[in-house]
mmCIF file of C-alpha atoms in Angstrom:
data_model
loop_
_atom_site.group_PDB
_atom_site.id
_atom_site.type_symbol
_atom_site.label_atom_id
_atom_site.label_comp_id
_atom_site.label_asym_id
_atom_site.label_seq_id
_atom_site.Cartn_x
_atom_site.Cartn_y
_atom_site.Cartn_z
ATOM 1 C CA MET I 162 115.513 57.395 98.931
ATOM 2 C CA ASP I 163 117.196 60.362 97.250
ATOM 3 C CA PHE I 164 119.072 62.622 99.698
ATOM 4 C CA LEU I 165 117.353 65.786 98.455
ATOM 5 C CA LEU I 166 113.895 64.241 98.883
ATOM 6 C CA TYR I 167 114.905 63.028 102.338
ATOM 7 C CA GLU I 168 115.998 66.552 103.315
ATOM 8 C CA ILE I 169 112.747 68.097 102.044
ATOM 9 C CA LEU I 170 110.577 65.583 103.888
ATOM 10 C CA SER I 171 112.669 65.985 107.052
ATOM 11 C CA ARG I 172 112.227 69.768 106.948
ATOM 12 C CA ILE I 173 108.473 69.455 106.444
ATOM 13 C CA LEU I 174 108.110 66.977 109.303
ATOM 14 C CA GLY I 175 110.455 69.049 111.468
ATOM 15 C CA ALA I 176 108.315 72.136 110.892
ATOM 16 C CA TYR I 177 105.247 70.114 111.855
ATOM 17 C CA SER I 178 107.017 69.060 115.070
ATOM 18 C CA LEU I 179 107.681 72.703 115.925
ATOM 19 C CA MET I 180 104.052 73.550 115.178
ATOM 20 C CA LEU I 181 102.951 70.761 117.545
ATOM 21 C CA ILE I 182 105.094 72.257 120.304
ATOM 22 C CA ILE I 183 103.847 75.827 119.847
ATOM 23 C CA LEU I 184 100.161 75.097 119.274
ATOM 24 C CA GLY I 185 100.124 72.187 121.711
ATOM 25 C CA THR I 186 101.525 74.339 124.507
ATOM 26 C CA ILE I 187 98.988 77.111 123.852
ATOM 27 C CA PHE I 188 96.024 74.741 123.488
ATOM 28 C CA ASN I 189 96.921 72.671 126.546
ATOM 29 C CA PHE I 190 97.238 75.728 128.767
ATOM 30 C CA ILE I 191 93.843 76.898 127.506
ATOM 31 C CA ILE I 192 92.404 73.480 128.431
ATOM 32 C CA PHE I 193 94.001 73.698 131.879
ATOM 33 C CA TYR I 194 92.628 77.208 132.411
ATOM 34 C CA ILE I 195 89.099 76.369 131.247
ATOM 35 C CA CYS I 196 88.930 73.106 133.213
ATOM 36 C CA SER I 197 90.170 74.881 136.348
ATOM 37 C CA LYS I 198 87.444 77.527 136.248
ATOM 38 C CA LYS I 199 84.681 77.398 138.835
ATOM 39 C CA PRO I 200 81.866 76.004 136.614
ATOM 40 C CA LEU I 201 83.966 72.954 135.600
ATOM 41 C CA ARG I 202 86.538 72.311 138.320
ATOM 42 C CA ASN I 203 84.085 70.424 140.545
ATOM 43 C CA ILE I 204 83.370 67.877 137.782
ATOM 44 C CA SER I 205 85.679 64.860 138.049
ATOM 45 C CA THR I 206 86.303 64.514 134.305
ATOM 46 C CA PHE I 207 87.511 68.096 134.009
ATOM 47 C CA LYS I 208 89.816 67.638 136.997
ATOM 48 C CA PHE I 209 91.457 64.771 135.137
ATOM 49 C CA LEU I 210 91.542 66.751 131.879
ATOM 50 C CA SER I 211 93.289 69.710 133.516
ATOM 51 C CA ILE I 212 96.180 67.492 134.666
ATOM 52 C CA LEU I 213 96.165 65.608 131.355
ATOM 53 C CA ALA I 214 96.756 68.926 129.578
ATOM 54 C CA LEU I 215 99.857 69.620 131.691
ATOM 55 C CA SER I 216 101.197 66.099 131.147
ATOM 56 C CA ASP I 217 100.628 66.362 127.388
ATOM 57 C CA THR I 218 102.565 69.629 127.314
ATOM 58 C CA ILE I 219 105.614 68.044 128.947
ATOM 59 C CA CYS I 220 105.429 65.170 126.436
ATOM 60 C CA LEU I 221 105.987 67.583 123.538
ATOM 61 C CA TYR I 222 109.430 68.787 124.626
ATOM 62 C CA GLU I 223 111.527 65.621 124.332
ATOM 63 C CA TRP I 224 111.429 63.447 121.189
ATOM 64 C CA ASN I 225 109.230 65.909 119.352
ATOM 65 C CA LEU I 226 111.668 68.776 119.950
ATOM 66 C CA LYS I 227 114.580 66.547 118.934
ATOM 67 C CA HIS I 228 112.914 65.908 115.567
ATOM 68 C CA PHE I 229 112.895 69.656 114.904
ATOM 69 C CA THR I 230 116.508 70.264 115.968
ATOM 70 C CA VAL I 231 117.762 67.319 113.907
ATOM 71 C CA ALA I 232 115.820 68.353 110.794
ATOM 72 C CA TYR I 233 116.957 71.992 110.828
ATOM 73 C CA PHE I 234 120.250 72.048 112.755
ATOM 74 C CA ASN I 235 121.407 68.414 112.533
ATOM 75 C CA ILE I 236 121.690 68.393 116.334
ATOM 76 C CA ALA I 237 120.188 65.696 118.534
ATOM 77 C CA TYR I 238 120.143 67.938 121.599
ATOM 78 C CA ASN I 239 119.308 65.048 123.929
ATOM 79 C CA PHE I 240 122.398 63.107 122.798
ATOM 80 C CA VAL I 241 124.905 65.767 123.888
ATOM 81 C CA TYR I 242 125.229 64.939 127.594
ATOM 82 C CA LEU I 243 124.690 61.609 129.321
ATOM 83 C CA SER I 244 122.741 63.191 132.193
ATOM 84 C CA TRP I 245 120.355 64.933 129.790
ATOM 85 C CA CYS I 246 120.017 61.763 127.706
ATOM 86 C CA ARG I 247 118.794 59.913 130.791
ATOM 87 C CA LEU I 248 116.539 62.707 132.051
ATOM 88 C CA GLU I 249 114.974 63.267 128.627
ATOM 89 C CA LEU I 250 114.112 59.597 128.150
ATOM 90 C CA PHE I 251 112.823 59.350 131.735
ATOM 91 C CA LEU I 252 110.512 62.345 131.245
ATOM 92 C CA GLN I 253 109.300 61.099 127.864
ATOM 93 C CA TYR I 254 108.455 57.601 129.060
ATOM 94 C CA THR I 255 106.955 58.706 132.379
ATOM 95 C CA PHE I 256 104.661 61.432 131.074
ATOM 96 C CA LEU I 257 103.517 59.510 128.000
ATOM 97 C CA GLN I 258 102.493 56.705 130.346
ATOM 98 C CA TYR I 259 100.966 59.242 132.736
ATOM 99 C CA SER I 260 98.785 60.714 129.978
ATOM 100 C CA ALA I 261 97.670 57.241 128.913
ATOM 101 C CA TRP I 262 96.674 56.225 132.435
ATOM 102 C CA ILE I 263 94.892 59.516 133.084
ATOM 103 C CA LEU I 264 92.780 58.722 130.025
ATOM 104 C CA VAL I 265 92.082 55.238 131.411
ATOM 105 C CA SER I 266 91.170 56.830 134.752
ATOM 106 C CA ILE I 267 88.754 59.234 133.039
ATOM 107 C CA ALA I 268 86.964 56.346 131.329
ATOM 108 C CA LEU I 269 86.866 54.264 134.522
ATOM 109 C CA ASP I 270 85.593 57.203 136.570
ATOM 110 C CA ARG I 271 82.828 57.796 134.038
ATOM 111 C CA LEU I 272 81.833 54.125 134.071
ATOM 112 C CA LEU I 273 81.714 53.929 137.874
ATOM 113 C CA SER I 274 79.744 57.176 138.035
ATOM 114 C CA THR I 275 77.239 55.684 135.605
ATOM 115 C CA LEU I 276 76.948 52.416 137.538
ATOM 116 C CA ASN I 277 76.868 53.917 141.030
ATOM 117 C CA ASN I 278 75.551 57.379 141.844
ATOM 118 C CA ASN I 279 77.334 57.331 145.213
ATOM 119 C CA TRP I 280 80.720 56.987 143.495
ATOM 120 C CA ARG I 281 80.631 60.593 142.360
ATOM 121 C CA ASN I 282 79.916 61.848 145.884
ATOM 122 C CA PHE I 283 82.764 59.808 147.375
ATOM 123 C CA TYR I 284 85.435 60.214 144.726
ATOM 124 C CA THR I 285 84.984 63.712 143.352
ATOM 125 C CA THR I 286 84.612 65.698 146.560
ATOM 126 C CA GLY I 287 87.671 67.508 147.853
ATOM 127 C CA ASN I 288 91.106 66.629 146.501
ATOM 128 C CA ARG I 289 90.844 62.837 146.222
ATOM 129 C CA ILE I 290 91.399 62.922 142.472
ATOM 130 C CA TYR I 291 94.557 65.006 142.856
ATOM 131 C CA TYR I 292 95.880 62.675 145.575
ATOM 132 C CA TYR I 293 95.282 59.758 143.223
ATOM 133 C CA LEU I 294 97.093 61.530 140.368
ATOM 134 C CA VAL I 295 100.061 62.334 142.612
ATOM 135 C CA PHE I 296 100.246 58.664 143.612
ATOM 136 C CA LEU I 297 100.062 57.652 139.931
ATOM 137 C CA ILE I 298 102.955 59.884 138.840
ATOM 138 C CA ILE I 299 105.073 58.695 141.789
ATOM 139 C CA LEU I 300 104.369 55.065 140.846
ATOM 140 C CA LEU I 301 105.295 55.585 137.183
ATOM 141 C CA SER I 302 108.401 57.560 138.149
ATOM 142 C CA GLY I 303 109.492 54.667 140.341
ATOM 143 C CA ILE I 304 108.984 52.155 137.537
ATOM 144 C CA ASN I 305 111.025 54.271 135.113
ATOM 145 C CA SER I 306 113.714 55.275 137.631
ATOM 146 C CA PRO I 307 116.308 52.742 136.298
ATOM 147 C CA ILE I 308 116.553 54.983 133.219
ATOM 148 C CA LEU I 309 118.155 57.696 135.361
ATOM 149 C CA ILE I 310 120.868 55.279 136.493
ATOM 150 C CA ARG I 311 121.569 52.815 133.687
ATOM 151 C CA MET I 312 120.560 54.417 130.392
ATOM 152 C CA GLY I 313 123.291 55.497 127.984
ATOM 153 C CA TYR I 314 127.046 54.927 128.015
ATOM 154 C CA TYR I 315 130.310 56.287 126.623
ATOM 155 C CA THR I 316 132.650 54.585 124.174
ATOM 156 C CA PHE I 317 136.185 55.621 123.255
ATOM 157 C CA LYS I 318 137.507 55.289 119.717
ATOM 158 C CA ASN I 319 140.846 56.710 118.559
ATOM 159 C CA GLY I 320 140.975 58.870 121.668
ATOM 160 C CA THR I 321 137.507 60.329 121.028
ATOM 161 C CA GLU I 322 134.707 60.000 123.559
ATOM 162 C CA ASN I 323 131.333 59.104 122.017
ATOM 163 C CA LEU I 324 127.977 59.123 123.780
ATOM 164 C CA ASN I 325 125.601 56.270 122.986
ATOM 165 C CA CYS I 326 122.275 57.297 124.435
ATOM 166 C CA LEU I 327 120.277 54.285 123.249
ATOM 167 C CA ALA I 328 121.608 50.740 123.323
ATOM 168 C CA THR I 329 121.217 48.319 120.444
ATOM 169 C CA TYR I 330 119.577 44.928 120.784
ATOM 170 C CA GLU I 331 123.011 43.316 120.904
ATOM 171 C CA ASN I 332 124.232 45.638 123.660
ATOM 172 C CA ASP I 333 121.567 45.798 126.352
ATOM 173 C CA PHE I 334 123.545 46.306 129.550
ATOM 174 C CA THR I 335 121.855 49.718 129.870
ATOM 175 C CA LEU I 336 118.413 48.020 130.159
ATOM 176 C CA PHE I 337 117.178 50.028 127.158
ATOM 177 C CA ASN I 338 115.359 47.083 125.609
ATOM 178 C CA THR I 339 113.862 46.118 128.958
ATOM 179 C CA MET I 340 112.615 49.646 129.668
ATOM 180 C CA SER I 341 111.299 50.142 126.134
ATOM 181 C CA GLY I 342 109.357 46.890 126.486
ATOM 182 C CA ILE I 343 107.896 48.055 129.793
ATOM 183 C CA HIS I 344 107.023 51.370 128.149
ATOM 184 C CA LEU I 345 105.193 49.598 125.329
ATOM 185 C CA TYR I 346 102.990 47.787 127.831
ATOM 186 C CA LEU I 347 102.424 50.750 130.167
ATOM 187 C CA PHE I 348 101.823 53.303 127.404
ATOM 188 C CA SER I 349 100.029 51.284 124.732
ATOM 189 C CA ILE I 350 99.076 47.650 125.230
ATOM 190 C CA VAL I 351 97.640 47.659 128.773
ATOM 191 C CA PRO I 352 95.888 51.060 128.372
ATOM 192 C CA PHE I 353 94.549 49.900 124.991
ATOM 193 C CA ILE I 354 93.045 46.721 126.466
ATOM 194 C CA SER I 355 91.733 48.615 129.500
ATOM 195 C CA LEU I 356 90.120 51.318 127.375
ATOM 196 C CA VAL I 357 88.455 48.792 125.068
ATOM 197 C CA ILE I 358 86.964 46.880 128.016
ATOM 198 C CA ILE I 359 85.909 49.975 129.978
ATOM 199 C CA ASN I 360 84.442 51.811 127.008
ATOM 200 C CA SER I 361 82.574 48.743 125.777
ATOM 201 C CA LYS I 362 80.931 48.465 129.178
ATOM 202 C CA LEU I 363 80.395 52.234 129.250
ATOM 203 C CA ILE I 364 78.630 52.216 125.880
ATOM 204 C CA TYR I 365 76.338 49.402 126.951
ATOM 205 C CA THR I 366 75.588 50.957 130.335
ATOM 206 C CA ALA I 367 75.195 54.576 129.301
ATOM 207 C CA VAL I 368 73.587 54.190 125.892
ATOM 208 C CA ILE I 369 71.583 50.963 125.941
ATOM 209 C CA SER I 370 70.756 50.038 129.535
ATOM 210 C CA LYS I 371 70.023 53.504 130.887
ATOM 211 C CA ARG I 372 67.855 54.519 127.976
ATOM 212 C CA ARG I 373 65.914 51.278 128.074
ATOM 213 C CA LYS I 374 65.337 51.234 131.844
ATOM 214 C CA ILE I 375 64.764 54.882 132.579
ATOM 215 C CA GLY I 376 63.280 56.025 129.299
ATOM 216 C CA LEU I 377 65.150 59.323 129.119
ATOM 217 C CA THR I 378 63.880 62.062 126.859
ATOM 218 C CA ASN I 379 66.012 62.998 123.883
ATOM 219 C CA GLU I 380 67.218 66.188 125.576
ATOM 220 C CA ALA I 381 68.045 64.463 128.871
ATOM 221 C CA PHE I 382 69.749 61.595 127.063
ATOM 222 C CA LYS I 383 71.804 64.033 124.985
ATOM 223 C CA LYS I 384 73.058 65.838 128.096
ATOM 224 C CA LYS I 385 73.860 62.565 129.875
ATOM 225 C CA PHE I 386 75.687 61.123 126.870
ATOM 226 C CA ASP I 387 77.671 64.310 126.137
ATOM 227 C CA MET I 388 80.584 63.515 128.462
ATOM 228 C CA THR I 389 80.564 59.837 127.509
ATOM 229 C CA LYS I 390 80.834 60.799 123.837
ATOM 230 C CA THR I 391 83.854 62.992 124.586
ATOM 231 C CA ILE I 392 85.605 60.159 126.421
ATOM 232 C CA LEU I 393 84.897 57.675 123.623
ATOM 233 C CA ILE I 394 86.302 59.979 120.938
ATOM 234 C CA LEU I 395 89.408 60.757 123.010
ATOM 235 C CA THR I 396 89.907 57.004 123.418
ATOM 236 C CA ILE I 397 89.641 56.351 119.680
ATOM 237 C CA GLN I 398 92.098 59.171 118.965
ATOM 238 C CA PHE I 399 94.566 57.800 121.487
ATOM 239 C CA ILE I 400 94.454 54.284 120.054
ATOM 240 C CA VAL I 401 94.641 55.317 116.392
ATOM 241 C CA LEU I 402 97.394 57.922 116.810
ATOM 242 C CA THR I 403 99.688 56.355 119.412
ATOM 243 C CA LEU I 404 99.523 52.571 119.084
ATOM 244 C CA PRO I 405 101.233 52.316 115.634
ATOM 245 C CA SER I 406 104.102 54.560 116.767
ATOM 246 C CA SER I 407 104.660 52.521 119.933
ATOM 247 C CA ILE I 408 104.761 49.207 118.079
ATOM 248 C CA VAL I 409 107.037 50.483 115.295
ATOM 249 C CA SER I 410 109.430 52.167 117.741
ATOM 250 C CA ARG I 411 109.649 49.109 119.986
ATOM 251 C CA PHE I 412 110.140 46.350 117.422
ATOM 252 C CA PHE I 413 111.600 48.056 114.330
ATOM 253 C CA TYR I 414 113.534 51.107 115.593
ATOM 254 C CA VAL I 415 117.047 49.642 115.325
ATOM 255 C CA ILE I 416 116.417 48.379 111.777
ATOM 256 C CA MET I 417 114.550 51.430 110.467
ATOM 257 C CA ILE I 418 116.908 54.048 111.904
ATOM 258 C CA GLN I 419 119.643 52.747 109.576
ATOM 259 C CA SER I 420 117.888 53.859 106.364
ATOM 260 C CA ARG I 421 116.447 57.176 105.182
ATOM 261 C CA ILE I 422 113.048 55.686 104.428
ATOM 262 C CA GLY I 423 112.985 54.088 107.869
ATOM 263 C CA LYS I 424 113.841 57.405 109.540
ATOM 264 C CA ILE I 425 111.007 59.154 107.680
ATOM 265 C CA VAL I 426 108.542 56.424 108.711
ATOM 266 C CA LEU I 427 109.606 56.769 112.359
ATOM 267 C CA PHE I 428 109.320 60.541 112.001
ATOM 268 C CA VAL I 429 105.773 60.306 110.617
ATOM 269 C CA CYS I 430 104.676 57.841 113.308
ATOM 270 C CA ASP I 431 105.978 60.130 116.054
ATOM 271 C CA ASN I 432 104.245 63.144 114.516
ATOM 272 C CA PHE I 433 100.951 61.255 114.492
ATOM 273 C CA SER I 434 101.500 60.180 118.087
ATOM 274 C CA PHE I 435 102.294 63.663 119.401
ATOM 275 C CA SER I 436 99.304 65.099 117.553
ATOM 276 C CA PHE I 437 97.207 63.457 120.267
ATOM 277 C CA ASN I 438 99.081 65.468 122.903
ATOM 278 C CA SER I 439 98.551 68.739 121.017
ATOM 279 C CA PHE I 440 95.026 68.934 119.644
ATOM 280 C CA ASN I 441 92.685 67.580 122.327
ATOM 281 C CA ILE I 442 91.155 71.037 122.580
ATOM 282 C CA ILE I 443 89.493 70.488 119.193
ATOM 283 C CA THR I 444 87.857 67.279 120.395
ATOM 284 C CA LEU I 445 86.683 68.906 123.617
ATOM 285 C CA TYR I 446 85.286 71.902 121.762
ATOM 286 C CA LEU I 447 83.408 69.827 119.190
ATOM 287 C CA THR I 448 82.074 67.082 121.468
ATOM 288 C CA ASN I 449 81.534 68.612 124.901
ATOM 289 C CA LYS I 450 78.941 71.352 125.352
ATOM 290 C CA LYS I 451 80.077 72.383 128.841
ATOM 291 C CA PHE I 452 83.661 72.915 127.714
ATOM 292 C CA LYS I 453 82.544 74.678 124.538
ATOM 293 C CA ASP I 454 80.201 77.046 126.390
ATOM 294 C CA GLU I 455 82.825 77.880 129.003
ATOM 295 C CA LEU I 456 85.496 78.480 126.357
ATOM 296 C CA LYS I 457 83.211 80.773 124.359
ATOM 297 C CA SER I 458 82.082 82.549 127.512
ATOM 298 C CA THR I 459 85.671 83.138 128.643
ATOM 299 C CA PHE I 460 86.805 84.672 125.376
ATOM 300 C CA LYS I 461 83.556 86.628 125.018
ATOM 301 C CA ILE I 462 84.037 88.211 128.455
ATOM 302 C CA LYS I 463 87.620 89.048 127.576
ATOM 303 C CA MET I 464 86.577 90.620 124.274
ATOM 304 C CA ASP I 465 83.776 92.546 125.994
ATOM 305 C CA ARG I 466 86.239 93.875 128.554
ATOM 306 C CA GLU I 467 88.645 94.940 125.830
ATOM 307 C CA SER I 468 85.890 96.696 123.870
ATOM 308 C CA THR I 469 84.630 98.369 127.057
ATOM 309 C CA SER I 470 88.153 99.516 127.881
ATOM 310 C CA LYS I 471 88.574 100.932 124.378
ATOM 311 C CA PHE I 472 85.212 102.690 124.650
ATOM 312 C CA ILE I 473 86.154 104.245 128.011
ATOM 313 C CA ASN I 474 89.515 105.368 126.663
ATOM 314 C CA SER I 475 87.933 106.870 123.561
ATOM 315 C CA SER I 476 85.267 108.593 125.682
ATOM 316 C CA SER I 477 87.883 110.103 127.977
ATOM 317 C CA THR I 478 89.842 111.262 124.932
ATOM 318 C CA ILE I 479 86.741 112.929 123.474
ATOM 319 C CA LYS I 480 86.033 114.635 126.800
ATOM 320 C CA LYS I 481 89.588 115.944 126.928
ATOM 321 C CA ASP I 482 89.238 117.237 123.371
ATOM 322 C CA PHE I 483 85.989 119.027 124.232
ATOM 323 C CA LYS I 484 87.585 120.552 127.324
ATOM 324 C CA GLY I 485 90.493 121.714 125.227
ATOM 325 C CA VAL I 486 88.159 123.280 122.664
ATOM 326 C CA GLY I 487 86.135 124.974 125.435
ATOM 327 C CA SER I 488 89.207 126.455 127.067
ATOM 328 C CA ASN I 489 90.429 127.729 123.711
ATOM 329 C CA LEU I 490 87.077 129.411 123.059
ATOM 330 C CA ARG I 491 87.139 131.104 126.475
ATOM 331 C CA THR I 492 90.685 132.280 125.878
ATOM 332 C CA ASN I 493 89.806 133.702 122.477
ATOM 333 C CA SER I 494 86.718 135.479 123.813
#
């Protein structure tokens, strides 16, 4: 690949990475705010989605940010210090896996709620979901903890100290290949298999069995299927956007990073993958009526308050003007 073309493509992809960070942060905090509001926060799915939004935000500030700094400043900021190299990789692996397993938990929770009405009463009351999510992040942090101890190493050549953040396949004493293999299974393969099984059962239970046995009306069926539809679309997005990047990065990274074309392919795959962490708000808005109504209601109230405030300010200004005119008339008379 021509160097000039490589630079142009790198800048374009780097700009997209920065856009993912900015928009993803804004969108995810909106999701967290909407899902934490009173009408939605007692629904189990929205409890999961609120924490998923925070996890997705953290995911955007490691590899994705590095793509931007490399493209525009030729600086791999996470390769400067060994401690930051380890922490950055630990955070990236842990929270990518966390987001994946939250999505699996959402699908499983929906399936169990569909199969057993008592599940919702037991599992969604109080803070049980948050206790479960705390346990999940502690478990994943423990699995990835060797990264904080073993990842990365220094080499010395001609009196110069060089940091090697990622080991090659021939030099695996840092456990990089082992941890990247574990990451592939925890982030992609096992969640992928789990989501396919759970959602297949969910489709059969929610769409076919329930409609056939209960004979729901179209309106009732539409309301009942609304949340299931959201979960199914989020699942499809996750599989389509993240699985190719995980496979390419795990099995072809060392080979592809050595050529310009390979670097661009890795860049594109990562951009697709992190798009999932940035734009879930669009899926929620288009597929879930409760989220859509609450989002519109929130911004409508805010706009109404702003317009009311402007009206009050303008009214007070007019009153002051009239008072000023009246006092001038009395003075002149």
